[in-house]
Short mmCIF file of C-alpha atoms in Angstrom, two decimals:
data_model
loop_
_atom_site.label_atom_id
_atom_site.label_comp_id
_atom_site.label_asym_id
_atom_site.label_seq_id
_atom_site.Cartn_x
_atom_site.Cartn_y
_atom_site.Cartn_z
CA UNK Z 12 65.93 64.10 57.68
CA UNK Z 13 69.79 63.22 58.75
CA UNK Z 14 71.35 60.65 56.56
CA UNK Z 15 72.95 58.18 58.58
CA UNK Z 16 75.53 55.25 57.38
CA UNK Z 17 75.01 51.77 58.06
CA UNK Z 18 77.27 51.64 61.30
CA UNK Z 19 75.85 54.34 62.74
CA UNK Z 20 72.57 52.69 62.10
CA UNK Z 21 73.50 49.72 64.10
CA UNK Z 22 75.01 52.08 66.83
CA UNK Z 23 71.68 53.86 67.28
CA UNK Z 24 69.87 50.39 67.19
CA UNK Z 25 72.16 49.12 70.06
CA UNK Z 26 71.64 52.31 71.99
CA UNK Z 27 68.19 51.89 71.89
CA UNK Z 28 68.26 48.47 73.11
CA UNK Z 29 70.69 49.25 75.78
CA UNK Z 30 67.93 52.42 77.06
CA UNK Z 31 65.01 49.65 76.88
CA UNK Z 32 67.03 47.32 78.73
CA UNK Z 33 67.61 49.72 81.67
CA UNK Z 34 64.43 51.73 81.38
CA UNK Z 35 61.00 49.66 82.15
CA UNK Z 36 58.38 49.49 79.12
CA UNK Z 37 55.98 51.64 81.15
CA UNK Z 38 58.88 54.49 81.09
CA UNK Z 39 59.66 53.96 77.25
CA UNK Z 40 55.96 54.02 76.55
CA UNK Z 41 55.72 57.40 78.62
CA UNK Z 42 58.37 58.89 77.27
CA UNK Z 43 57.29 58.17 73.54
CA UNK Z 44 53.99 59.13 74.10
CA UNK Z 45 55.31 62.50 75.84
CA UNK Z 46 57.19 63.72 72.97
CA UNK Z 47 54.25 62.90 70.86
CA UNK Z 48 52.31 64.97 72.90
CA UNK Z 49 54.30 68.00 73.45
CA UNK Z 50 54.78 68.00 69.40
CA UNK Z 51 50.98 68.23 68.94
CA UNK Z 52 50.71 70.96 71.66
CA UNK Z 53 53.79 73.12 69.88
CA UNK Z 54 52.06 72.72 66.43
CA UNK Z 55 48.42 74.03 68.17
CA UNK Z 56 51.00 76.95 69.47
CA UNK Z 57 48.66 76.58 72.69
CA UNK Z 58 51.46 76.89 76.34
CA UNK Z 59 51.11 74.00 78.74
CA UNK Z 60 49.44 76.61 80.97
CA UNK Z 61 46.74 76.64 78.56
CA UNK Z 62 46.44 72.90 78.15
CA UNK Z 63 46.68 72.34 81.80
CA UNK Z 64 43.66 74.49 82.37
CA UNK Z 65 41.66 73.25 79.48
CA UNK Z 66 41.89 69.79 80.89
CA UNK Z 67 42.08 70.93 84.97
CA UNK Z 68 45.71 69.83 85.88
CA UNK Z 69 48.60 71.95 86.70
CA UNK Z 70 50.86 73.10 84.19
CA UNK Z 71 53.55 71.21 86.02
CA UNK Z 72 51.50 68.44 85.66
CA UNK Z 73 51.80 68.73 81.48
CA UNK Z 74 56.06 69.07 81.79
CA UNK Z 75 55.69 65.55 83.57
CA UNK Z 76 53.38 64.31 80.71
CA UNK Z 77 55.89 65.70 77.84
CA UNK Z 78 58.76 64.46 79.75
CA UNK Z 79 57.57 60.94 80.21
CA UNK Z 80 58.18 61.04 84.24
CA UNK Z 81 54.43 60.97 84.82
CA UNK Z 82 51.80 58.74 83.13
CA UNK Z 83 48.50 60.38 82.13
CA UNK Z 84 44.68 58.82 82.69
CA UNK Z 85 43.32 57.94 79.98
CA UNK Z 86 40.31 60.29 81.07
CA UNK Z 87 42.98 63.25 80.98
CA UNK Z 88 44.54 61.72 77.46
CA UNK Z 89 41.33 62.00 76.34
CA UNK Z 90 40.26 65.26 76.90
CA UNK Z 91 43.95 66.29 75.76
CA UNK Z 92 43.31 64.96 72.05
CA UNK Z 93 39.94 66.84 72.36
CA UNK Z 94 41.24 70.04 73.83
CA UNK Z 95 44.30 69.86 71.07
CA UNK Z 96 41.80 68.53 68.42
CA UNK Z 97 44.50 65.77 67.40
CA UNK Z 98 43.33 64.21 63.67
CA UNK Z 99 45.32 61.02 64.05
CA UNK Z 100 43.87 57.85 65.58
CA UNK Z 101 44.89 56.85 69.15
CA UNK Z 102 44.98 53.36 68.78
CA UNK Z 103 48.21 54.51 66.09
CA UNK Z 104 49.92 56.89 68.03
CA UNK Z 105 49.83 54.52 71.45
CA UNK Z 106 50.86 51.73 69.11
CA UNK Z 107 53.70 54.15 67.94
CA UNK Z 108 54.81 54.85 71.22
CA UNK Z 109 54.80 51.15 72.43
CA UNK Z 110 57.26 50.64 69.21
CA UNK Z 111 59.44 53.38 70.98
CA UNK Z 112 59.15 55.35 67.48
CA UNK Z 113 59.59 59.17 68.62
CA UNK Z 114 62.46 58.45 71.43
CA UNK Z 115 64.05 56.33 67.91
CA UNK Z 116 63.64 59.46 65.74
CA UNK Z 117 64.94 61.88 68.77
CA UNK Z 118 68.44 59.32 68.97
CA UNK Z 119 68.70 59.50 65.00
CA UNK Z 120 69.76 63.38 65.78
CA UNK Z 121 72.87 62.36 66.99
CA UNK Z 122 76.01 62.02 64.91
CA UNK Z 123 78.61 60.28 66.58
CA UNK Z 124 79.10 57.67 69.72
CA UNK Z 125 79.58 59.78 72.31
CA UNK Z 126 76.46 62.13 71.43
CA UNK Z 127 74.31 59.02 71.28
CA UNK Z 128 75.90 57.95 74.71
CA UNK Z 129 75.46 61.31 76.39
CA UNK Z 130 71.67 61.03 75.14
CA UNK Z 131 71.38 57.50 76.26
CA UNK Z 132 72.44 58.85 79.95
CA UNK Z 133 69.90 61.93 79.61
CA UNK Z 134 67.09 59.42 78.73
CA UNK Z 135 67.95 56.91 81.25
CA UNK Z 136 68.03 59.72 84.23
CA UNK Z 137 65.27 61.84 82.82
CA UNK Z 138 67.18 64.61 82.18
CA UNK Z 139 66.47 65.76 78.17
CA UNK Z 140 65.95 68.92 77.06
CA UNK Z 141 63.27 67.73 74.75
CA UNK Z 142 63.04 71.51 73.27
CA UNK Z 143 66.15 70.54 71.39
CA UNK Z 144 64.16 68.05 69.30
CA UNK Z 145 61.16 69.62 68.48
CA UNK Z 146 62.42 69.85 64.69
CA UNK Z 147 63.66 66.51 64.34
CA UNK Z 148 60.15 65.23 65.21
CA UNK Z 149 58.04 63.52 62.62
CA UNK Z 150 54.20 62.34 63.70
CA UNK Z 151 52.78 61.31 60.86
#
């Protein structure tokens, strides 16, 4: 994990506030529980093609999941933690992702202002390259 001083800190912590400001809870919420979900998939090395035809949606469909544009079911969220056999409790992970604690973990990357506020943008307009992250990500 990146070691961050205490200004920094407090930069991140506004950042976030700022993105939750301009982006409604239903988007945080999908965009947390996107990353989550594209982490699990990675670490099952199973392709969205594959989950998308395990749980009868289109691929595309799964990008729009992991990318937080589109919200899933919960019939579809359900048969995704079957399909991907994911151990953790979902009552933990959606209380995770209403806490905004993946998107957090993805702005800790960052190392200086204007990273954070190029990141900020990306989130706000949908437009991150969540691929970039994928190592940064803890689930536990």
């Amino acid at each position: 994990k990146i070691r961050k001083g205490k200004k920094m800190m407090e930069i991140i912590t506004k950042t976030i506030i700022e993105v939750n400001k301009e982006v409604s809870p239903q988007k945080i919420f999908n965009i947390n529980l996107g990353i989550f979900l594209r982490k699990q998939r990675l670490d099952c090395r199973k392709t969205q093609t594959w989950v998308a035809k395990n749980i009868n949606v289109t691929f595309q469909q799964i990008q729009k999941y992991e990318k937080g544009v589109n919200s899933i079911s919960v019939y579809n969220l359900l048969r995704l933690w079957s399909v991907l056999r994911i151990d953790q409790p979902l009552g933990d992970v959606l209380s995770a992702c209403q806490k905004n604690i993946y998107l957090r973990q993805i702005f800790m990357t960052r190392t200086d202002e204007e990273q954070l506020a190029d990141l900020k943008r990306q989130v706000i307009n949908h437009q991150v390259d969540y691929k970039k992250f994928d190592a940064f990500i803890d689930i536990k």
